[in-house]
Amino acid sequence: MDVRLSPEQVMLRDAARQVVDRLCPRTVGEFDDAERAGKLDAAVVASGWLELRTASDDGRPWATGVEVAVVAEELGRGLADTAFLGPTMAADLRRLVGASPANTPETIALSADLSQPVVARGGAVGRGAVAVDARGATSALVLLPDGDGYTIGAIALGSVTTGVDLTRPVVSCPPGAAVSRIEGQRRPLGVDDLSRWRALGLAVTCADLVGVMRGAVTVTCDYARSRRQYGAAIGSFQAVQHLLADAYVAAEGSASIALHAGWAVDALDGPDALEAASAAKAYCTRAARSVCETAIQVHGGIGNTWECLAHVLLRRALLSGEVLGGVGANLARVLAAHGIGGDDGLR
Amino acid sequence: MDFGDSPEERAFRLHLREWLGHNNPGLPTSSTSDEYWAGQAAWHQTLFGAGFFGLSWPKAVGGHDLPSVYEAILDEEIIAAGAPPRPSVGYLVQGLLRHGNEDVQRRFLPGLVSGRDRWCQGFSEPDAGSDLASLRTRAVTDGSEYVITGHKVWTSYSDAADWCLVLARTDPDVPKHRGISAFIVPMGQHAIEQRPIRMINGITREFGEVIFDEARVDAANMVGEPGEGWRLAMTVVSHEREPGELGYVARYGKLVNELVHAVEEQPDKYGPEQRRDLAWALVEADMLRCHVSRRLSDRLDGLSHGPEGSVDKLLMTGVEQAVGHAALSIGGAASTEGDDTWLKVYLYSRAQSVMGGTSQIQRNLIASRILELPTS
Ligand SMILES: Cc1cc2nc3c(=O)[nH]c(=O)nc-3n(C[C@H](O)[C@H](O)[C@H](O)COP(=O)(O)OP(=O)(O)OC[C@H]3O[C@@H](n4cnc5c(N)ncnc54)[C@H](O)[C@@H]3O)c2cc1C
């Protein structure tokens, strides 16, 4: 056991950190800067980070869940308004069924509450499906029932964007949208594959949440050092210090369990990977909401304005929290894994 | 980055698993009865005798010089076997290793590590808790000895201890942090009186108060130089805050498994609210296991004595109290079946945010030493 990042993983983290520090928005106003956002998209594509889960020669992904998590954490920390979760999850689905990588930008579709992948029965999607992390995407992958498993298909996406997260748009899929089967699939998606794929999605969102929390702690400590009241920096008041200390601790605990989830994706059996990821997701989701709420509180009135980054952090955390299930769904999976829960349906 | 075993680690794990399969003493649930503490002392010696204690400590003191992460393997296997957690003496060991001279280390560490000698820690006093440096117990030289007078309280395991690591003021004329020295005091003398204190869960062997009325200690039993007691105290308490040093991953792992078992046995008795409390306890315990693996990995290139112990202490407290809430939920406040083990687990969990420095003190330390927020 040695859970420190390898030298290569540290290099990857540093590279992601550089891109984030150079191209991510530092104020709410900068989200509208299309030139900056375009450069960020281009940098992420050029770095090859969207291909981490495409297949290498032996069919395994180029990079493990750990590398994906390393990049995801940095993007979350920097509130990167670029696609990563969606394309990464789509690439992993294609890899699992042995299809070739997408040649147009692609993401995945989830149920309306974001907790489940979309299963298109009868060749069309039902009500309320949404494509997540859909910036630039022209299609989204769904599952098609096939015997005991699934194959994959795609639906075309329109351009209407909504959603809680200002950095990663969600596109609702019209009910009845036609699904076209992806060409060249070599094997169906089995139960173990699907568990592992969900584990990846949970691990990526956990890493994103850890990044958001670390970003929130940094931004908020900076503010607490500079804002003065009663003739003193507000960061010198014990009540404020304790909120920030708790936020820091929550981020560290989350980082530890999220790291394990990222490792488990490729190192454990599907069900064990899913259990590890579920525990991490429940923990990180609860922690991230609380940390972002602290960020708003410590910023005072400004924290409640559109122009303050605190709500952008919270919004991103709320979306990441719900993808493939938030607190409730994941606690249920933890109980089920210990033999004392129900079943969450699709396994 | 690998949470998995190397071949050597795997071999060690299997050997340990085999041994635990035959040697689990099956003690009562931790910290819920006086028998538990009595049994824990024998368990220490059994573990040590079989070569499974002090895995990452130096061979010279009875350890095994193995990489730090072996402690995590030990905890995981103890959980899997449902065996009692390993004894929590690591913080004393680290304190003596860092601050004790060769003579002190040679005379005291082997007995502490092997479990032959029982130890307690006499730091807190009635008027010196969080503000430990204001302690008033005094040590005055008398030839080759020091004479100690004062009142210690909340001294864990004082009833069974052979030795007490005492902080006492040797110089009242310098600023308070600089006038304190540390001594290893033999408990078996008439000038020391020990009175058990009853905890809120009813147990009497967790801690006591200790009165020193001109107790004597050889000057050679001083740890470090005169006036260096505060530094030793800070090393000891920083490690006392580390679940990896205490072996608490196994403590919580065992408790949550017992709670899961209770629900398995009578599934109809427990509704969604109780299951949710238990799910949080499982998640928290899992977090701590991962966190300790991370900390122990960070130590593979050497030990640090930094402020991160305060982070660990707060995380560990969150786990203990989530487990406590699950125990309360599953066991019920008003048990009609006569077994109040789970209530005792819950009540004991309240102490975790006080012992070893309160949660408020840990937050103060994180704010100043990690977040570097301004002081008022
Ligand atoms: C089970 C148990 C075992 C123990 N074992 C040992 C042992 O073996 N050896 C030993 O020496 N001691 C031991 N202790 C003592 C423990 O270290 C002290 O209880 C602890 O440091 C708190 O001191 P106090 O009890 O005097 O509380 P106080 O310091 O009086 O604190 C009371 C309350 O005030 C708060 N407070 C105090 N100062 C501040 C501040 N600056 N900012 C914010 N809040 C503050 C505290 O957080 C707490 O909530 C043990 C305690 C327990 C419960």
mmCIF file of N, CA, C and O in Angstrom, chain A residues 6-84:
data_model
loop_
_atom_site.group_PDB
_atom_site.id
_atom_site.type_symbol
_atom_site.label_atom_id
_atom_site.label_comp_id
_atom_site.label_asym_id
_atom_site.label_seq_id
_atom_site.Cartn_x
_atom_site.Cartn_y
_atom_site.Cartn_z
ATOM 1 N N SER A 6 1.717 8.894 -7.816
ATOM 2 C CA SER A 6 2.996 8.570 -8.434
ATOM 3 C C SER A 6 3.579 9.842 -9.054
ATOM 4 O O SER A 6 2.857 10.822 -9.251
ATOM 5 N N PRO A 7 4.868 9.852 -9.395
ATOM 6 C CA PRO A 7 5.443 11.053 -10.030
ATOM 7 C C PRO A 7 4.680 11.448 -11.301
ATOM 8 O O PRO A 7 4.462 12.635 -11.544
ATOM 9 N N GLU A 8 4.227 10.462 -12.082
ATOM 10 C CA GLU A 8 3.466 10.788 -13.300
ATOM 11 C C GLU A 8 2.121 11.436 -12.938
ATOM 12 O O GLU A 8 1.672 12.356 -13.610
ATOM 13 N N GLN A 9 1.510 10.913 -11.885
ATOM 14 C CA GLN A 9 0.220 11.485 -11.480
ATOM 15 C C GLN A 9 0.398 12.902 -10.942
ATOM 16 O O GLN A 9 -0.456 13.771 -11.163
ATOM 17 N N VAL A 10 1.513 13.133 -10.275
ATOM 18 C CA VAL A 10 1.788 14.496 -9.797
ATOM 19 C C VAL A 10 1.987 15.430 -10.991
ATOM 20 O O VAL A 10 1.489 16.568 -11.010
ATOM 21 N N MET A 11 2.675 14.934 -12.037
ATOM 22 C CA MET A 11 2.874 15.767 -13.237
ATOM 23 C C MET A 11 1.543 16.094 -13.903
ATOM 24 O O MET A 11 1.313 17.223 -14.338
ATOM 25 N N LEU A 12 0.683 15.085 -13.954
ATOM 26 C CA LEU A 12 -0.648 15.306 -14.547
ATOM 27 C C LEU A 12 -1.410 16.366 -13.746
ATOM 28 O O LEU A 12 -2.020 17.280 -14.308
ATOM 29 N N ARG A 13 -1.348 16.234 -12.433
ATOM 30 C CA ARG A 13 -2.044 17.203 -11.578
ATOM 31 C C ARG A 13 -1.491 18.611 -11.805
ATOM 32 O O ARG A 13 -2.245 19.585 -11.934
ATOM 33 N N ASP A 14 -0.177 18.704 -11.863
ATOM 34 C CA ASP A 14 0.432 20.028 -12.046
ATOM 35 C C ASP A 14 0.063 20.620 -13.398
ATOM 36 O O ASP A 14 -0.177 21.830 -13.518
ATOM 37 N N ALA A 15 0.001 19.761 -14.421
ATOM 38 C CA ALA A 15 -0.380 20.256 -15.754
ATOM 39 C C ALA A 15 -1.820 20.773 -15.726
ATOM 40 O O ALA A 15 -2.121 21.850 -16.253
ATOM 41 N N ALA A 16 -2.700 20.004 -15.075
ATOM 42 C CA ALA A 16 -4.101 20.433 -14.996
ATOM 43 C C ALA A 16 -4.206 21.727 -14.192
ATOM 44 O O ALA A 16 -4.960 22.643 -14.538
ATOM 45 N N ARG A 17 -3.419 21.796 -13.141
ATOM 46 C CA ARG A 17 -3.439 22.988 -12.292
ATOM 47 C C ARG A 17 -3.036 24.223 -13.093
ATOM 48 O O ARG A 17 -3.641 25.282 -12.954
ATOM 49 N N GLN A 18 -2.035 24.049 -13.946
ATOM 50 C CA GLN A 18 -1.575 25.184 -14.760
ATOM 51 C C GLN A 18 -2.655 25.666 -15.709
ATOM 52 O O GLN A 18 -2.889 26.868 -15.848
ATOM 53 N N VAL A 19 -3.314 24.716 -16.367
ATOM 54 C CA VAL A 19 -4.386 25.095 -17.302
ATOM 55 C C VAL A 19 -5.501 25.813 -16.542
ATOM 56 O O VAL A 19 -6.006 26.858 -16.969
ATOM 57 N N VAL A 20 -5.854 25.249 -15.396
ATOM 58 C CA VAL A 20 -6.925 25.845 -14.596
ATOM 59 C C VAL A 20 -6.538 27.261 -14.158
ATOM 60 O O VAL A 20 -7.320 28.211 -14.291
ATOM 61 N N ASP A 21 -5.331 27.412 -13.664
ATOM 62 C CA ASP A 21 -4.926 28.724 -13.154
ATOM 63 C C ASP A 21 -4.827 29.757 -14.280
ATOM 64 O O ASP A 21 -5.046 30.943 -14.071
ATOM 65 N N ARG A 22 -4.519 29.270 -15.479
ATOM 66 C CA ARG A 22 -4.365 30.205 -16.603
ATOM 67 C C ARG A 22 -5.711 30.554 -17.246
ATOM 68 O O ARG A 22 -5.927 31.705 -17.617
ATOM 69 N N LEU A 23 -6.619 29.597 -17.340
ATOM 70 C CA LEU A 23 -7.778 29.804 -18.214
ATOM 71 C C LEU A 23 -9.150 29.756 -17.530
ATOM 72 O O LEU A 23 -10.166 29.997 -18.172
ATOM 73 N N CYS A 24 -9.179 29.402 -16.255
ATOM 74 C CA CYS A 24 -10.491 29.347 -15.617
ATOM 75 C C CYS A 24 -10.908 30.728 -15.126
ATOM 76 O O CYS A 24 -10.071 31.558 -14.812
ATOM 77 N N PRO A 25 -12.214 30.955 -15.039
ATOM 78 C CA PRO A 25 -12.704 32.270 -14.623
ATOM 79 C C PRO A 25 -12.379 32.552 -13.155
ATOM 80 O O PRO A 25 -12.506 31.663 -12.325
ATOM 81 N N ARG A 26 -11.972 33.778 -12.864
ATOM 82 C CA ARG A 26 -11.719 34.129 -11.455
ATOM 83 C C ARG A 26 -12.829 35.011 -10.900
ATOM 84 O O ARG A 26 -12.887 35.249 -9.711
ATOM 85 N N THR A 27 -13.673 35.520 -11.806
ATOM 86 C CA THR A 27 -14.826 36.307 -11.364
ATOM 87 C C THR A 27 -16.030 35.821 -12.164
ATOM 88 O O THR A 27 -15.883 35.179 -13.209
ATOM 89 N N VAL A 28 -17.213 36.142 -11.654
ATOM 90 C CA VAL A 28 -18.420 35.697 -12.347
ATOM 91 C C VAL A 28 -18.498 36.324 -13.731
ATOM 92 O O VAL A 28 -18.918 35.689 -14.701
ATOM 93 N N GLY A 29 -18.043 37.567 -13.857
ATOM 94 C CA GLY A 29 -18.064 38.246 -15.149
ATOM 95 C C GLY A 29 -17.298 37.491 -16.223
ATOM 96 O O GLY A 29 -17.676 37.470 -17.396
ATOM 97 N N GLU A 30 -16.227 36.837 -15.823
ATOM 98 C CA GLU A 30 -15.374 36.155 -16.809
ATOM 99 C C GLU A 30 -16.037 34.922 -17.436
ATOM 100 O O GLU A 30 -15.529 34.398 -18.421
ATOM 101 N N PHE A 31 -17.147 34.466 -16.860
ATOM 102 C CA PHE A 31 -17.823 33.330 -17.499
ATOM 103 C C PHE A 31 -18.320 33.695 -18.890
ATOM 104 O O PHE A 31 -18.473 32.849 -19.755
ATOM 105 N N ASP A 32 -18.579 35.007 -19.107
ATOM 106 C CA ASP A 32 -19.101 35.440 -20.412
ATOM 107 C C ASP A 32 -18.010 35.639 -21.452
ATOM 108 O O ASP A 32 -18.300 35.939 -22.605
ATOM 109 N N ASP A 33 -16.785 35.493 -21.055
ATOM 110 C CA ASP A 33 -15.667 35.728 -21.977
ATOM 111 C C ASP A 33 -15.498 34.491 -22.882
ATOM 112 O O ASP A 33 -14.853 33.508 -22.515
ATOM 113 N N ALA A 34 -16.109 34.565 -24.054
ATOM 114 C CA ALA A 34 -16.140 33.396 -24.946
ATOM 115 C C ALA A 34 -14.741 33.025 -25.431
ATOM 116 O O ALA A 34 -14.432 31.840 -25.636
ATOM 117 N N GLU A 35 -13.887 34.002 -25.569
ATOM 118 C CA GLU A 35 -12.539 33.707 -26.051
ATOM 119 C C GLU A 35 -11.774 32.861 -25.029
ATOM 120 O O GLU A 35 -11.160 31.846 -25.359
ATOM 121 N N ARG A 36 -11.873 33.282 -23.770
ATOM 122 C CA ARG A 36 -11.230 32.516 -22.698
ATOM 123 C C ARG A 36 -11.788 31.095 -22.642
ATOM 124 O O ARG A 36 -11.027 30.113 -22.589
ATOM 125 N N ALA A 37 -13.111 30.996 -22.681
ATOM 126 C CA ALA A 37 -13.744 29.677 -22.575
ATOM 127 C C ALA A 37 -13.323 28.788 -23.749
ATOM 128 O O ALA A 37 -13.079 27.588 -23.566
ATOM 129 N N GLY A 38 -13.216 29.381 -24.927
ATOM 130 C CA GLY A 38 -12.780 28.608 -26.093
ATOM 131 C C GLY A 38 -11.355 28.102 -25.918
ATOM 132 O O GLY A 38 -11.026 26.948 -26.257
ATOM 133 N N LYS A 39 -10.513 28.955 -25.344
ATOM 134 C CA LYS A 39 -9.121 28.530 -25.101
ATOM 135 C C LYS A 39 -9.061 27.395 -24.085
ATOM 136 O O LYS A 39 -8.237 26.484 -24.198
ATOM 137 N N LEU A 40 -9.921 27.489 -23.074
ATOM 138 C CA LEU A 40 -9.946 26.419 -22.060
ATOM 139 C C LEU A 40 -10.370 25.098 -22.711
ATOM 140 O O LEU A 40 -9.715 24.061 -22.506
ATOM 141 N N ASP A 41 -11.452 25.137 -23.503
ATOM 142 C CA ASP A 41 -11.882 23.923 -24.219
ATOM 143 C C ASP A 41 -10.720 23.352 -25.042
ATOM 144 O O ASP A 41 -10.445 22.148 -25.006
ATOM 145 N N ALA A 42 -10.060 24.245 -25.764
ATOM 146 C CA ALA A 42 -8.979 23.793 -26.653
ATOM 147 C C ALA A 42 -7.827 23.190 -25.855
ATOM 148 O O ALA A 42 -7.248 22.163 -26.249
ATOM 149 N N ALA A 43 -7.529 23.798 -24.710
ATOM 150 C CA ALA A 43 -6.416 23.290 -23.893
ATOM 151 C C ALA A 43 -6.745 21.895 -23.361
ATOM 152 O O ALA A 43 -5.877 21.016 -23.318
ATOM 153 N N VAL A 44 -7.988 21.699 -22.952
ATOM 154 C CA VAL A 44 -8.382 20.392 -22.404
ATOM 155 C C VAL A 44 -8.319 19.332 -23.511
ATOM 156 O O VAL A 44 -7.807 18.225 -23.299
ATOM 157 N N VAL A 45 -8.804 19.690 -24.698
ATOM 158 C CA VAL A 45 -8.743 18.743 -25.820
ATOM 159 C C VAL A 45 -7.285 18.439 -26.167
ATOM 160 O O VAL A 45 -6.884 17.272 -26.278
ATOM 161 N N ALA A 46 -6.471 19.486 -26.276
ATOM 162 C CA ALA A 46 -5.075 19.300 -26.679
ATOM 163 C C ALA A 46 -4.304 18.458 -25.672
ATOM 164 O O ALA A 46 -3.372 17.730 -26.036
ATOM 165 N N SER A 47 -4.686 18.543 -24.400
ATOM 166 C CA SER A 47 -3.968 17.774 -23.379
ATOM 167 C C SER A 47 -4.308 16.292 -23.436
ATOM 168 O O SER A 47 -3.655 15.491 -22.767
ATOM 169 N N GLY A 48 -5.351 15.944 -24.182
ATOM 170 C CA GLY A 48 -5.740 14.532 -24.264
ATOM 171 C C GLY A 48 -6.565 14.069 -23.077
ATOM 172 O O GLY A 48 -6.833 12.878 -22.920
ATOM 173 N N TRP A 49 -7.015 15.002 -22.238
ATOM 174 C CA TRP A 49 -7.721 14.582 -21.018
ATOM 175 C C TRP A 49 -9.094 14.007 -21.306
ATOM 176 O O TRP A 49 -9.659 13.313 -20.471
ATOM 177 N N LEU A 50 -9.643 14.291 -22.484
ATOM 178 C CA LEU A 50 -10.963 13.716 -22.795
ATOM 179 C C LEU A 50 -10.830 12.289 -23.312
ATOM 180 O O LEU A 50 -11.830 11.611 -23.531
ATOM 181 N N GLU A 51 -9.616 11.846 -23.505
ATOM 182 C CA GLU A 51 -9.410 10.484 -24.029
ATOM 183 C C GLU A 51 -8.904 9.517 -22.976
ATOM 184 O O GLU A 51 -8.518 8.389 -23.295
ATOM 185 N N LEU A 52 -8.888 9.940 -21.710
ATOM 186 C CA LEU A 52 -8.307 9.080 -20.676
ATOM 187 C C LEU A 52 -9.001 7.720 -20.606
ATOM 188 O O LEU A 52 -8.378 6.714 -20.298
ATOM 189 N N ARG A 53 -10.298 7.705 -20.894
ATOM 190 C CA ARG A 53 -11.030 6.429 -20.792
ATOM 191 C C ARG A 53 -11.295 5.782 -22.143
ATOM 192 O O ARG A 53 -12.120 4.855 -22.228
ATOM 193 N N THR A 54 -10.657 6.245 -23.194
ATOM 194 C CA THR A 54 -10.770 5.497 -24.449
ATOM 195 C C THR A 54 -9.872 4.264 -24.345
ATOM 196 O O THR A 54 -8.994 4.181 -23.488
ATOM 197 N N ALA A 55 -10.119 3.299 -25.259
ATOM 198 C CA ALA A 55 -9.447 2.007 -25.131
ATOM 199 C C ALA A 55 -8.017 2.052 -25.667
ATOM 200 O O ALA A 55 -7.760 2.624 -26.726
ATOM 201 N N SER A 56 -7.117 1.449 -24.916
ATOM 202 C CA SER A 56 -5.778 1.207 -25.454
ATOM 203 C C SER A 56 -5.832 -0.137 -26.207
ATOM 204 O O SER A 56 -6.897 -0.734 -26.341
ATOM 205 N N ASP A 57 -4.687 -0.625 -26.680
ATOM 206 C CA ASP A 57 -4.694 -1.813 -27.536
ATOM 207 C C ASP A 57 -5.343 -3.035 -26.877
ATOM 208 O O ASP A 57 -6.002 -3.828 -27.538
ATOM 209 N N ASP A 58 -5.158 -3.173 -25.572
ATOM 210 C CA ASP A 58 -5.719 -4.365 -24.913
ATOM 211 C C ASP A 58 -7.161 -4.148 -24.445
ATOM 212 O O ASP A 58 -7.710 -4.973 -23.725
ATOM 213 N N GLY A 59 -7.767 -3.034 -24.848
ATOM 214 C CA GLY A 59 -9.159 -2.792 -24.484
ATOM 215 C C GLY A 59 -9.318 -2.075 -23.157
ATOM 216 O O GLY A 59 -10.391 -1.573 -22.825
ATOM 217 N N ARG A 60 -8.233 -2.050 -22.361
ATOM 218 C CA ARG A 60 -8.332 -1.333 -21.096
ATOM 219 C C ARG A 60 -8.175 0.163 -21.356
ATOM 220 O O ARG A 60 -7.633 0.564 -22.390
ATOM 221 N N PRO A 61 -8.648 0.983 -20.430
ATOM 222 C CA PRO A 61 -8.533 2.425 -20.661
ATOM 223 C C PRO A 61 -7.077 2.893 -20.570
ATOM 224 O O PRO A 61 -6.267 2.261 -19.898
ATOM 225 N N TRP A 62 -6.784 3.991 -21.255
ATOM 226 C CA TRP A 62 -5.426 4.541 -21.197
ATOM 227 C C TRP A 62 -5.041 4.925 -19.780
ATOM 228 O O TRP A 62 -3.875 4.828 -19.409
ATOM 229 N N ALA A 63 -6.018 5.398 -19.043
ATOM 230 C CA ALA A 63 -5.710 5.878 -17.690
ATOM 231 C C ALA A 63 -6.719 5.304 -16.704
ATOM 232 O O ALA A 63 -7.858 5.003 -17.064
ATOM 233 N N THR A 64 -6.295 5.161 -15.469
ATOM 234 C CA THR A 64 -7.184 4.602 -14.446
ATOM 235 C C THR A 64 -8.095 5.697 -13.888
ATOM 236 O O THR A 64 -7.938 6.884 -14.183
ATOM 237 N N GLY A 65 -8.994 5.259 -13.032
ATOM 238 C CA GLY A 65 -9.873 6.194 -12.346
ATOM 239 C C GLY A 65 -9.090 7.236 -11.558
ATOM 240 O O GLY A 65 -9.575 8.350 -11.346
ATOM 241 N N VAL A 66 -7.900 6.886 -11.124
ATOM 242 C CA VAL A 66 -7.112 7.844 -10.335
ATOM 243 C C VAL A 66 -6.715 9.045 -11.187
ATOM 244 O O VAL A 66 -6.865 10.197 -10.752
ATOM 245 N N GLU A 67 -6.241 8.799 -12.393
ATOM 246 C CA GLU A 67 -5.837 9.919 -13.252
ATOM 247 C C GLU A 67 -7.051 10.770 -13.625
ATOM 248 O O GLU A 67 -6.971 12.005 -13.645
ATOM 249 N N VAL A 68 -8.163 10.099 -13.907
ATOM 250 C CA VAL A 68 -9.378 10.853 -14.226
ATOM 251 C C VAL A 68 -9.743 11.750 -13.040
ATOM 252 O O VAL A 68 -10.078 12.934 -13.203
ATOM 253 N N ALA A 69 -9.628 11.181 -11.841
ATOM 254 C CA ALA A 69 -9.995 11.945 -10.644
ATOM 255 C C ALA A 69 -9.034 13.114 -10.421
ATOM 256 O O ALA A 69 -9.444 14.193 -9.991
ATOM 257 N N VAL A 70 -7.772 12.890 -10.721
ATOM 258 C CA VAL A 70 -6.774 13.962 -10.547
ATOM 259 C C VAL A 70 -7.151 15.171 -11.403
ATOM 260 O O VAL A 70 -7.145 16.317 -10.944
ATOM 261 N N VAL A 71 -7.521 14.915 -12.670
ATOM 262 C CA VAL A 71 -7.905 16.013 -13.565
ATOM 263 C C VAL A 71 -9.230 16.629 -13.099
ATOM 264 O O VAL A 71 -9.372 17.853 -13.019
ATOM 265 N N ALA A 72 -10.179 15.761 -12.747
ATOM 266 C CA ALA A 72 -11.510 16.256 -12.342
ATOM 267 C C ALA A 72 -11.404 17.178 -11.128
ATOM 268 O O ALA A 72 -12.098 18.197 -11.048
ATOM 269 N N GLU A 73 -10.547 16.817 -10.194
ATOM 270 C CA GLU A 73 -10.432 17.656 -8.996
ATOM 271 C C GLU A 73 -9.947 19.058 -9.361
ATOM 272 O O GLU A 73 -10.480 20.062 -8.872
ATOM 273 N N GLU A 74 -8.952 19.118 -10.227
ATOM 274 C CA GLU A 74 -8.437 20.441 -10.598
ATOM 275 C C GLU A 74 -9.489 21.252 -11.338
ATOM 276 O O GLU A 74 -9.634 22.453 -11.107
ATOM 277 N N LEU A 75 -10.238 20.589 -12.231
ATOM 278 C CA LEU A 75 -11.271 21.314 -12.981
ATOM 279 C C LEU A 75 -12.368 21.813 -12.039
ATOM 280 O O LEU A 75 -12.888 22.919 -12.204
ATOM 281 N N GLY A 76 -12.675 21.015 -11.039
ATOM 282 C CA GLY A 76 -13.677 21.449 -10.067
ATOM 283 C C GLY A 76 -13.175 22.625 -9.249
ATOM 284 O O GLY A 76 -13.887 23.609 -9.032
ATOM 285 N N ARG A 77 -11.941 22.540 -8.834
ATOM 286 C CA ARG A 77 -11.344 23.613 -8.027
ATOM 287 C C ARG A 77 -11.392 24.938 -8.780
ATOM 288 O O ARG A 77 -11.657 25.990 -8.214
ATOM 289 N N GLY A 78 -11.136 24.861 -10.081
ATOM 290 C CA GLY A 78 -11.092 26.089 -10.868
ATOM 291 C C GLY A 78 -12.427 26.482 -11.476
ATOM 292 O O GLY A 78 -12.485 27.412 -12.268
ATOM 293 N N LEU A 79 -13.501 25.775 -11.129
ATOM 294 C CA LEU A 79 -14.815 26.040 -11.738
ATOM 295 C C LEU A 79 -14.701 26.059 -13.257
ATOM 296 O O LEU A 79 -15.206 26.969 -13.935
ATOM 297 N N ALA A 80 -14.036 25.045 -13.796
ATOM 298 C CA ALA A 80 -13.785 25.001 -15.239
ATOM 299 C C ALA A 80 -15.097 24.872 -16.006
ATOM 300 O O ALA A 80 -15.829 23.893 -15.826
ATOM 301 N N ASP A 81 -15.367 25.833 -16.868
ATOM 302 C CA ASP A 81 -16.580 25.761 -17.690
ATOM 303 C C ASP A 81 -16.238 25.079 -19.009
ATOM 304 O O ASP A 81 -16.277 25.669 -20.081
ATOM 305 N N THR A 82 -15.883 23.809 -18.863
ATOM 306 C CA THR A 82 -15.536 22.993 -20.025
ATOM 307 C C THR A 82 -16.045 21.590 -19.753
ATOM 308 O O THR A 82 -16.251 21.210 -18.593
ATOM 309 N N ALA A 83 -16.263 20.814 -20.824
ATOM 310 C CA ALA A 83 -16.808 19.468 -20.643
ATOM 311 C C ALA A 83 -15.693 18.495 -20.245
ATOM 312 O O ALA A 83 -14.618 18.493 -20.841
ATOM 313 N N PHE A 84 -15.958 17.673 -19.261
ATOM 314 C CA PHE A 84 -15.001 16.616 -18.888
ATOM 315 C C PHE A 84 -15.751 15.357 -18.434
ATOM 316 O O PHE A 84 -15.554 14.274 -18.990
#
